[in-house]
XYZ file of C-alpha atoms in Angstrom:
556
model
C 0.000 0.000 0.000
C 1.295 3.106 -1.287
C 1.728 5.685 1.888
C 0.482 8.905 1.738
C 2.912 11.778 1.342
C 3.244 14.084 4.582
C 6.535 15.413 3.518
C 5.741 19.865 3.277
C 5.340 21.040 -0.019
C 7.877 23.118 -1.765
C 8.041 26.721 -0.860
C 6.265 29.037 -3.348
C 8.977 31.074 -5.451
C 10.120 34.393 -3.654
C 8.313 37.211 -4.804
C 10.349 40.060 -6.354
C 10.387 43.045 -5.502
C 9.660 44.523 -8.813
C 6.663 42.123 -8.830
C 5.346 44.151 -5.869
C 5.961 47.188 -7.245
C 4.293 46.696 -10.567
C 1.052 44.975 -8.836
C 1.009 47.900 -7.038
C 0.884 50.539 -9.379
C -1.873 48.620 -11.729
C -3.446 48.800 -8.500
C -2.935 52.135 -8.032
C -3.791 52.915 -11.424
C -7.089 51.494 -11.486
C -8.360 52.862 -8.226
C -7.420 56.688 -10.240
C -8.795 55.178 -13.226
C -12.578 55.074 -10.840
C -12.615 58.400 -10.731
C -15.255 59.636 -8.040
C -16.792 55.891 -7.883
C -19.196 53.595 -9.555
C -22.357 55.825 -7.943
C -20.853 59.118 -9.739
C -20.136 56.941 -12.888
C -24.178 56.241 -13.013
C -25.064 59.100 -12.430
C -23.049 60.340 -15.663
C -24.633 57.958 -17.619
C -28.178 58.778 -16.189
C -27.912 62.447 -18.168
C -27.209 60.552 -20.984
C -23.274 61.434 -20.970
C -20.074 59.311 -21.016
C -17.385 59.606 -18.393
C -14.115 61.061 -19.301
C -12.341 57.921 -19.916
C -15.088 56.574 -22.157
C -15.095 59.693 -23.960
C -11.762 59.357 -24.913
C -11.905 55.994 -26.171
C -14.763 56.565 -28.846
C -12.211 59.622 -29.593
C -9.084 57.854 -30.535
C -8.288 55.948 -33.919
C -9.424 52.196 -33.163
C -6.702 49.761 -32.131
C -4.414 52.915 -30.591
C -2.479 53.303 -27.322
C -3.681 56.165 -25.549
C -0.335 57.315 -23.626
C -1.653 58.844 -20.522
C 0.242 61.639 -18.534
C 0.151 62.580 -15.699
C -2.834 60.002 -14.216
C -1.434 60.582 -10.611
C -1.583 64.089 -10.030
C -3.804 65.154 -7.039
C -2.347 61.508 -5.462
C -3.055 61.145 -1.730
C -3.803 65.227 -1.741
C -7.059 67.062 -0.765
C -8.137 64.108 1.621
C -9.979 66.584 3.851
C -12.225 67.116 1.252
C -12.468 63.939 -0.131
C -9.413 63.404 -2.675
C -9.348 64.700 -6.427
C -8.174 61.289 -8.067
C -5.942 62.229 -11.236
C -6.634 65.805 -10.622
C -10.226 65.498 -11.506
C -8.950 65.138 -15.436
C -7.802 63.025 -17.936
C -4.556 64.200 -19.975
C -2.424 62.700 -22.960
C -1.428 61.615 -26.032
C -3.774 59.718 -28.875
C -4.166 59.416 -32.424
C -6.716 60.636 -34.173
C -6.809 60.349 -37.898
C -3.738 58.898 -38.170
C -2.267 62.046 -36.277
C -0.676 62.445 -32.307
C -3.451 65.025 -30.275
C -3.302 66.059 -27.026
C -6.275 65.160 -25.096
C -7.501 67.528 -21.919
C -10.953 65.894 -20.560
C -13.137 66.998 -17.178
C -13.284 63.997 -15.393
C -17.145 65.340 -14.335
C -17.182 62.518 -11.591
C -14.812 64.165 -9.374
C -16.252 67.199 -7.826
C -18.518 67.814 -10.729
C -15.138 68.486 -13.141
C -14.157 71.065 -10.579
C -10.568 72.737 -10.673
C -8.314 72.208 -7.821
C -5.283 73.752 -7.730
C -3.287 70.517 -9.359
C -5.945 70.524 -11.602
C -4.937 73.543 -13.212
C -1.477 73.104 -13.107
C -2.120 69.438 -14.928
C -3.914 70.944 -17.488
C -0.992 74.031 -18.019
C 1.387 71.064 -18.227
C -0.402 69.256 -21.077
C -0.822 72.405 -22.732
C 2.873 73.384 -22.502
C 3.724 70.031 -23.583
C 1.277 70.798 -26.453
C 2.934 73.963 -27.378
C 6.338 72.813 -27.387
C 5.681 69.619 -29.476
C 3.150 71.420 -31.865
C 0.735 68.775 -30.849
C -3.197 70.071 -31.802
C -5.447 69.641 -28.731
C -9.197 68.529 -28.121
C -10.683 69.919 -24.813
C -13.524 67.647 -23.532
C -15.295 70.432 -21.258
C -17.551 68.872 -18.405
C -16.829 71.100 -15.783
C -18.217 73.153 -12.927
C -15.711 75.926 -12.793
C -12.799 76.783 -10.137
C -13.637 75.002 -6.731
C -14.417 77.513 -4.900
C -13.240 76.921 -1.196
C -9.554 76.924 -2.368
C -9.479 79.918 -4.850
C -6.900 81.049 -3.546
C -4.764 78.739 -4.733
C -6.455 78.071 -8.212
C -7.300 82.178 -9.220
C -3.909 84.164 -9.254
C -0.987 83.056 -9.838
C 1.438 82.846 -12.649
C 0.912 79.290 -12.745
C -2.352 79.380 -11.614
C -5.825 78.998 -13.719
C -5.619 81.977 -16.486
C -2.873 80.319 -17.386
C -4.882 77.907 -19.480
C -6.557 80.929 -21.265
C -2.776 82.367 -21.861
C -1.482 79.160 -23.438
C -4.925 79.262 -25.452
C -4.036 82.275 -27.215
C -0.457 81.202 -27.612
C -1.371 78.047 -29.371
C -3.580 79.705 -31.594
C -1.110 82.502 -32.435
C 1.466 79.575 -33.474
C -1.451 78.212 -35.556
C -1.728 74.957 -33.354
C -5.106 73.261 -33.681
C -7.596 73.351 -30.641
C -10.998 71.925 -31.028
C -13.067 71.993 -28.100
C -16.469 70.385 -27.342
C -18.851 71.571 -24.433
C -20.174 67.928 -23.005
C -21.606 69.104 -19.413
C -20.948 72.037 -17.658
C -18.833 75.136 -18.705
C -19.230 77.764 -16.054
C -17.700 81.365 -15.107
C -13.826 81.971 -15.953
C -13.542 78.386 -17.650
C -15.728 79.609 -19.852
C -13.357 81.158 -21.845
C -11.604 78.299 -22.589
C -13.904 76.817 -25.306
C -14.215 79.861 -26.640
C -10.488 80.565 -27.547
C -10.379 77.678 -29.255
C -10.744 77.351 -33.227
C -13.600 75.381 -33.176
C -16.747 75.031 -30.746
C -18.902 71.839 -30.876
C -21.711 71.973 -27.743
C -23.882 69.110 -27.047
C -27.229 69.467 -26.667
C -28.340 69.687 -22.602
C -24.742 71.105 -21.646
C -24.520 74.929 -20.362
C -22.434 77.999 -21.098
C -22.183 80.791 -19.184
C -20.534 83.115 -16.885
C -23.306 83.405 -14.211
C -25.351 80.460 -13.687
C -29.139 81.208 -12.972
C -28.504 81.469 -9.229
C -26.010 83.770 -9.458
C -27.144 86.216 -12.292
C -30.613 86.307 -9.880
C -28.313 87.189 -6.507
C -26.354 89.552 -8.697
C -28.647 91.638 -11.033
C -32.136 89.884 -9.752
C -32.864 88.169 -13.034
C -34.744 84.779 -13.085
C -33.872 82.396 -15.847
C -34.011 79.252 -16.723
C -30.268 77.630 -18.086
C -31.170 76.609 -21.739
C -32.419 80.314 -22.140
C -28.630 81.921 -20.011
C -26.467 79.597 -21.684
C -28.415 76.246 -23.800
C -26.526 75.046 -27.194
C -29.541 75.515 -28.987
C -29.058 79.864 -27.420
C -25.359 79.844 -28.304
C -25.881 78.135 -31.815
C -28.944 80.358 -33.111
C -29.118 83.909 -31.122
C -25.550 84.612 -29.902
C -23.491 82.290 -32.261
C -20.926 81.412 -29.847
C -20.976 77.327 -31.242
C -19.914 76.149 -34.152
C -21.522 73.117 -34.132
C -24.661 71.914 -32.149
C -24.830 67.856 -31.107
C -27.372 66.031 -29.803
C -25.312 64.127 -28.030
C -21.705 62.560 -26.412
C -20.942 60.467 -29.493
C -22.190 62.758 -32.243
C -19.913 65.502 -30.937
C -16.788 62.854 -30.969
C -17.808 62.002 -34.216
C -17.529 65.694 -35.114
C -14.650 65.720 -33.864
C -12.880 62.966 -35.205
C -14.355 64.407 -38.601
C -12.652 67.557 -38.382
C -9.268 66.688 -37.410
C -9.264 64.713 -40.854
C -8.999 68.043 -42.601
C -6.861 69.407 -40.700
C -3.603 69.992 -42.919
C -0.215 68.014 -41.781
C 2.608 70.445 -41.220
C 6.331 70.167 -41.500
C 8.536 67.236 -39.645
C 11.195 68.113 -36.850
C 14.258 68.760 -38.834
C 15.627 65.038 -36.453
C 12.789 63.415 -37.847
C 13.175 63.738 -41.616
C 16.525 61.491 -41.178
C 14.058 58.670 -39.436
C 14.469 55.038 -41.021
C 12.825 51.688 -40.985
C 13.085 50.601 -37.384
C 14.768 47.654 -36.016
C 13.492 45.413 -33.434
C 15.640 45.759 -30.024
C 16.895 42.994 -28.495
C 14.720 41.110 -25.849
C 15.363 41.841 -22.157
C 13.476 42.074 -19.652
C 14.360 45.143 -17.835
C 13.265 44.159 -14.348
C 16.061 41.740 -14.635
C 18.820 43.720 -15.661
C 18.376 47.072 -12.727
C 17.219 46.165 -9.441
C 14.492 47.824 -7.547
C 16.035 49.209 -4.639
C 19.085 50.852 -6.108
C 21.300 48.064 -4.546
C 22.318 46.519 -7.573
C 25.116 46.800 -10.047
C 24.249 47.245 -13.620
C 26.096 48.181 -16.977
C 23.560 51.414 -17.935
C 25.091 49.943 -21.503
C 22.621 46.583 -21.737
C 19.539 48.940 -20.420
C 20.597 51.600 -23.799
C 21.373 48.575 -26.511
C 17.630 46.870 -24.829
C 15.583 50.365 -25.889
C 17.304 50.744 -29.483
C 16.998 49.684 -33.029
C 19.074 46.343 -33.263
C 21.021 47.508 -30.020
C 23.847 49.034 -31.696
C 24.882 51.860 -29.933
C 27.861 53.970 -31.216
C 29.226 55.508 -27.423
C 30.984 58.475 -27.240
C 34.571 58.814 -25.343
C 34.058 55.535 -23.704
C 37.187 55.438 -21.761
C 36.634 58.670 -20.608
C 34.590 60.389 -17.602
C 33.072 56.667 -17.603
C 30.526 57.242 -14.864
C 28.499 58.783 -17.451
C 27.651 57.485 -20.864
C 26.834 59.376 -23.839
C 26.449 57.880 -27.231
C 24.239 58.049 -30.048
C 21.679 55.451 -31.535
C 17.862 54.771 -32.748
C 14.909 54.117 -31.402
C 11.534 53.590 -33.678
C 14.044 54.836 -36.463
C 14.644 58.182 -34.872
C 18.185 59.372 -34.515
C 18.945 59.962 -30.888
C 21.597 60.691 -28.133
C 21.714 59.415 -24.900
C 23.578 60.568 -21.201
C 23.528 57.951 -19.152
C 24.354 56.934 -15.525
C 26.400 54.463 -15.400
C 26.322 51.830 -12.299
C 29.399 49.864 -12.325
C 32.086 50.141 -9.865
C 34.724 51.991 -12.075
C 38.349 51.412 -11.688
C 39.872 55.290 -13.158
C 42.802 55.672 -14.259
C 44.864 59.075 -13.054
C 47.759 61.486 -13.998
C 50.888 60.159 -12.682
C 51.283 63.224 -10.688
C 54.991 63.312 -10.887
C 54.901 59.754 -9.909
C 56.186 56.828 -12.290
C 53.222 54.682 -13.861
C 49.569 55.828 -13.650
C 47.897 55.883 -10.625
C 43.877 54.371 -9.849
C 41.049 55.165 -7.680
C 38.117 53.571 -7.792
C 34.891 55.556 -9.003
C 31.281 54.752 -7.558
C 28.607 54.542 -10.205
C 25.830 56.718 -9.941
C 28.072 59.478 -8.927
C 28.900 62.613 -11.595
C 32.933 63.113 -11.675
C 34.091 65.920 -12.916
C 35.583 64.104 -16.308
C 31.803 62.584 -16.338
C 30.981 66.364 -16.202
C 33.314 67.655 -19.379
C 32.556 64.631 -21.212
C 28.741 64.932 -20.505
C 28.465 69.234 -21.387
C 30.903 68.170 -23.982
C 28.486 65.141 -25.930
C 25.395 67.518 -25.370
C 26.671 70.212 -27.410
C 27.474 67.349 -30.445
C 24.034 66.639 -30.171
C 22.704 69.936 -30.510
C 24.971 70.336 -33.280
C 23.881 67.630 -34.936
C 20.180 67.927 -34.274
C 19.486 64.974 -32.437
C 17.191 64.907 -29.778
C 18.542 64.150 -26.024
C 17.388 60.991 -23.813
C 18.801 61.345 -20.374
C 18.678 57.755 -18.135
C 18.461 59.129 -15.020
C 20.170 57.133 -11.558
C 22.093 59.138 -10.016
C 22.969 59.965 -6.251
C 24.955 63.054 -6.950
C 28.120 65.023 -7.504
C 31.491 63.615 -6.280
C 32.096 65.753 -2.933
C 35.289 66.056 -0.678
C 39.313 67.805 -1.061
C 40.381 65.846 -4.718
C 37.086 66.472 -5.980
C 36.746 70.185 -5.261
C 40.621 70.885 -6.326
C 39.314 69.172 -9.353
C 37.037 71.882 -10.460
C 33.753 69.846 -9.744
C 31.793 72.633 -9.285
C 32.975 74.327 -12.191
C 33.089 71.337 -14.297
C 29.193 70.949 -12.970
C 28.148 74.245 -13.999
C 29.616 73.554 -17.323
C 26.990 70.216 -17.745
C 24.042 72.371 -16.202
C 24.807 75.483 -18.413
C 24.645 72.593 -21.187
C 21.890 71.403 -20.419
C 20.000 74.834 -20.045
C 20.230 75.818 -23.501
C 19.864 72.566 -25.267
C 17.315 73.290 -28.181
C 16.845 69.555 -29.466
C 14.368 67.860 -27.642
C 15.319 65.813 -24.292
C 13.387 63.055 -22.829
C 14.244 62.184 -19.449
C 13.233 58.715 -18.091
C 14.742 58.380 -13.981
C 15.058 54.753 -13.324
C 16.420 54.708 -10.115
C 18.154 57.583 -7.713
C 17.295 61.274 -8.875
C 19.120 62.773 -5.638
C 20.308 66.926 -5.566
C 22.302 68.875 -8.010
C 22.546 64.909 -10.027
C 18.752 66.050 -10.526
C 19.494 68.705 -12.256
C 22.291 67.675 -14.466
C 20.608 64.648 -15.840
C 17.534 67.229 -17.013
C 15.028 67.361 -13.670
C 11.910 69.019 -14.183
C 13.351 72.553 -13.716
C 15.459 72.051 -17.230
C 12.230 71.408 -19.314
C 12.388 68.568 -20.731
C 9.297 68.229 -23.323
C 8.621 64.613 -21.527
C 9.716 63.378 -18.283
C 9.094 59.822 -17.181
C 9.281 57.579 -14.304
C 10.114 53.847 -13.198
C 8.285 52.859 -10.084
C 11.875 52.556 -8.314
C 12.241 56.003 -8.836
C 13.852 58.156 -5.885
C 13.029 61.923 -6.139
C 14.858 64.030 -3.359
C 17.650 66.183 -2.265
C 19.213 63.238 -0.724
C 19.091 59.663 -0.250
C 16.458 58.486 2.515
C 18.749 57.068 5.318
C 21.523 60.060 4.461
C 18.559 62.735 4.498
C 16.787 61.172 7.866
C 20.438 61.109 9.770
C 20.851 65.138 8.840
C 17.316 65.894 9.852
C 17.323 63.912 13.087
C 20.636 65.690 14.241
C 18.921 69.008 13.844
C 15.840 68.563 15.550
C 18.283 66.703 18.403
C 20.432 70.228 18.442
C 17.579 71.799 18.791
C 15.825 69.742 21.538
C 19.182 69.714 23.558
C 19.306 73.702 23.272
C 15.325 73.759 24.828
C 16.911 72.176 27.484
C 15.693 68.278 26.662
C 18.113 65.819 26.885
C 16.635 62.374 24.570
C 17.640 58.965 25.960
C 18.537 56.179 23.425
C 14.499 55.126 22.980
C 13.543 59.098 21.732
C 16.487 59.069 19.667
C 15.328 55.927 17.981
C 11.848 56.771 17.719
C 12.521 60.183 16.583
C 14.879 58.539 13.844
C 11.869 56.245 12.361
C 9.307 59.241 12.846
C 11.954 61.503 10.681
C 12.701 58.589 7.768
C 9.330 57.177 7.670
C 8.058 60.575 6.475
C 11.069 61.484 4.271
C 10.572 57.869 2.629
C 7.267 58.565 1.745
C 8.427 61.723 0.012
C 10.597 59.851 -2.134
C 8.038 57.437 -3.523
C 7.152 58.130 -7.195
C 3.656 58.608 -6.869
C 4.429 61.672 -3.878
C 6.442 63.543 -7.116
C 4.024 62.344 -9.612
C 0.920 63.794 -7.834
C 2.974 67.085 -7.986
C 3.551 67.137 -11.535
C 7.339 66.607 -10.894
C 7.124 63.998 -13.237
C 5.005 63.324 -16.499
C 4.096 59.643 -15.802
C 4.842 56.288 -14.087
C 5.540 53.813 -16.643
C 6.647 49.975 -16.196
C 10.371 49.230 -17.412
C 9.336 47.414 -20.163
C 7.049 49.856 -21.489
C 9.893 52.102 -21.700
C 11.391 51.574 -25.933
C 7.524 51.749 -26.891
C 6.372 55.113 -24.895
C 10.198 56.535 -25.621
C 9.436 55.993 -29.515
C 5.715 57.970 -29.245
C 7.072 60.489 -27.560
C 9.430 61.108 -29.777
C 6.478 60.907 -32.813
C 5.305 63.775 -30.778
C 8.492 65.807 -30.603
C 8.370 65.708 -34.187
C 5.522 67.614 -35.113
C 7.516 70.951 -33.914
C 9.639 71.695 -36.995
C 10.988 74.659 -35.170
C 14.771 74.673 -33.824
C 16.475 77.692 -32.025
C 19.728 78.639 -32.570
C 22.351 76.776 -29.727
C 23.881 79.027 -27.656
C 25.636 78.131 -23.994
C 26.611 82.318 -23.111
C 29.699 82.426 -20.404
C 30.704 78.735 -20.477
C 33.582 77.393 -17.561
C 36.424 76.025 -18.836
């Protein structure tokens, strides 16, 4: 008789932590993706409407990738009152026709479309990102206006909701397309919006004013009803602000979708008339190659040869300043250029010094030498030279620091890359796949250096300084300053002040804390990386406009 077996099975596999990290943000991403909910969903569909989202998808050419951007802004913000998932709209990229548009819809189940103060700044970011690329835009209006107990923060500012009306005008003025269709609600200041657009299409049940009927009967003491203040049918027969009256959601997107056909095709980036057939890259899975946590040694040469045509790669100085890497290559057939941080464990060769022989140190990956600095500022000006648009791979802790470094001329040799940098006129694309710590920020094209797209890895680090580095230098601080009040903090405060401290500056360094501020364009998995790197590059290339390089006082 055969005995049964009590031996324990085997132990499941060990789950990666890249396989936590991508669960997550598909997580993450559908719980943004809800909007306000299921019940605000409904009631959407009860006045006969589509949500944002669905909107969108009758919208786009069938069969298309809609690249998203920017789908966690408002993230884990505004929960007093109740969260504003994705900044209560939906932003990005899509064709239509056969052509790349920037999409800006009212997500009408947050808040009623409201605009919080990330919402405006979300939609000024797709709009700049409009303008620079030459992208044409559809605005899908459902939205109740500025939200009123923070206008404050929304009404103002530089950056703050006339902004949208500015970058209106300055679209039009370049001769950039904007169609815009009223599908809900288009109240007060927002009103403008539509309006300043080429072309108005207004569904049929939507409203358009800048007093609603409650507030033109508190202010002037006028009752009437909404179709009569501000109906499509009013705006398309007595005060002819629409172009085109719909009955509906999807006769409006079909109007829409019919337009854009004629819309004439204009000139190519001058990078993108030298694109040619692309070649597949080589397989790799990217999770494998860089780890999650940073801890992890990895040639940055396999990640560039795994996102380009055929992998060949032709690098620049490669024996030279090797903590960065610069070369050029395709991707999707464009010509392109990439700096790179490189994460090896670098043996450098040095002057002799007066010494016989060549002396070594060893060089930490990650870390911006000043050779990595000249060769960098050096490779960037080639590629504005050449016309080729910049991809920066972004890991890096920082500049080299200490005696040999300074007497080196880091700083100066620094300033050099960021002056470089600055004035680049080609387009950069910035993707940070690990570490994006202080100055290393800005020299590998941060946020403040305007890149035209800036992307993410869900390992991404954003912050002056590394977490443990960052929670030591805040923890002796607040310690100073305890001792000086007189408070002396056995081992147990110190410890638990320690956690308190890092546990908050950790949370500050997750992606989704920069991403809900805008400071970057999008999350994206690793392996999506060669496919959204090639569309956004189809979208650089509708600009056919290049300034003249110039880097003013450069250090030498």
């Amino acid at each position: 008789m055969t005995q049964p077996d009590t031996s324990a099975p085997p132990a499941p596999p060990t789950r990666s932590a890249w396989q936590d990290a991508l669960e997550r943000l598909a997580t993450d991403r559908l719980t943004v993706h809800a909007g306000g909910g299921a019940k605000a969903q409904q009631r959407q569909h009860d006045k006969n409407r589509l949500t944002a989202r669905e909107r969108i998808r009758q919208l786009l050419d069938d069969g298309t990738p809609f690249d998203e951007l920017m789908t966690f802004a408002g993230w884990e913000m505004y929960q007093d009152v109740g969260g504003c998932p994705s900044g209560g709209t939906v932003t990005g990229i899509g064709q239509i026709q056969g052509r790349p548009w920037m999409i800006i819809a009212n997500d009408a189940t947050v808040k009623a479309g409201a605009f919080f103060p990330i919402t405006a700044k979300k939609v000024i970011r797709a709009q700049t990102i409009a303008l620079e690329n030459h992208l044409p835009v559809v605005y899908l209006v459902d939205s109740a206006g500025v939200y009123l107990p923070m206008q404050d923060e929304i009404f103002p500012d530089q950056d703050d909701f006339g902004r949208v009306f500015y970058l209106n005008a300055r679209m039009s003025a370049r001769g950039i397309p904007q169609i815009a269709a009223i599908m809900g609600n288009c109240v007060a200041g927002g009103a403008y919006l539509p309006v300043m657009c080429d072309t108005l299409i207004m569904t049929e049940g939507s409203g358009l004013y800048l007093a609603g009927p409650a507030l033109v009967k508190a202010a002037i003491g006028q009752v009437v009803d909404s179709e009569d203040l501000g109906g499509a049918s009013m705006h398309a027969s007595i005060a002819g602000t629409v172009d085109y009256k719909e009955p509906d959601d999807a006769a409006a997107l079909k109007r829409i979708r019919a337009l854009a056909d004629l819309y004439a095709q204009g000139e190519s980036a001058p990078f993108a008339r030298r694109r040619k057939e692309p070649l597949p890259a080589p397989e790799r899975d990217l999770t494998d190659l860089v780890g999650f946590d940073g801890s992890k040694t990895y040639d940055v040469r396999d990640l560039i040869t795994a996102l380009v045509d055929g992998g060949e790669f032709h690098e620049f100085k490669a024996e030279y300043g090797e903590t960065l890497v610069c070369g050029f290559a395709r991707a999707g057939g464009f010509p392109v250029a990439f700096v790179a941080n490189q994460r090896t464990v670098i043996k450098k060769k040095l002057k002799s010094g007066g010494e016989p022989g060549l002396r070594t140190r060893i060089e930490v990956g990650g870390v911006i030498y000043g050779d990595s600095a000249d060769k960098a500022a050096r490779f960037i000006m080639d590629a504005n030279q050449a016309g080729v648009p910049l991809v920066f791979l972004s890991d890096v802790t920082g500049f080299m620091v200490g005696r040999d470094s300074e007497q080196e001329g880091i700083i100066r040799r620094g300033a050099k890359l960021v002056n470089a940098v600055s004035n680049t006129v080609v387009p950069k694309i910035t993707i940070i796949t690990g570490g994006s710590f202080g100055a290393g920020n800005y020299a590998m094209n941060g946020k403040a250096y305007a890149p035209r797209f800036l992307f993410a890895w869900p390992s991404a680090k954003y912050a002056v300084m590394s977490g443990n580095a960052a929670a030591k230098t805040l923890m002796d601080i607040q310690l100073a300053a305890l001792k000086r009040a007189g408070t002396e903090p056995d081992d147990e405060d110190i410890l638990r002040l320690y956690d308190e401290v890092k546990s908050k500056y950790d949370t500050e360094l997750d992606p989704r804390y920069a991403a809900a501020r805008l400071w970057v364009d999008e999350i994206i998995p690793p392996n999506d990386t060669r496919d959204r790197l090639i569309r956004a590059l189809e979208a650089c290339a509708q600009n056919p406009h290049q300034d003249e390089f110039r880097v003013g006082v450069f250090q030498v």
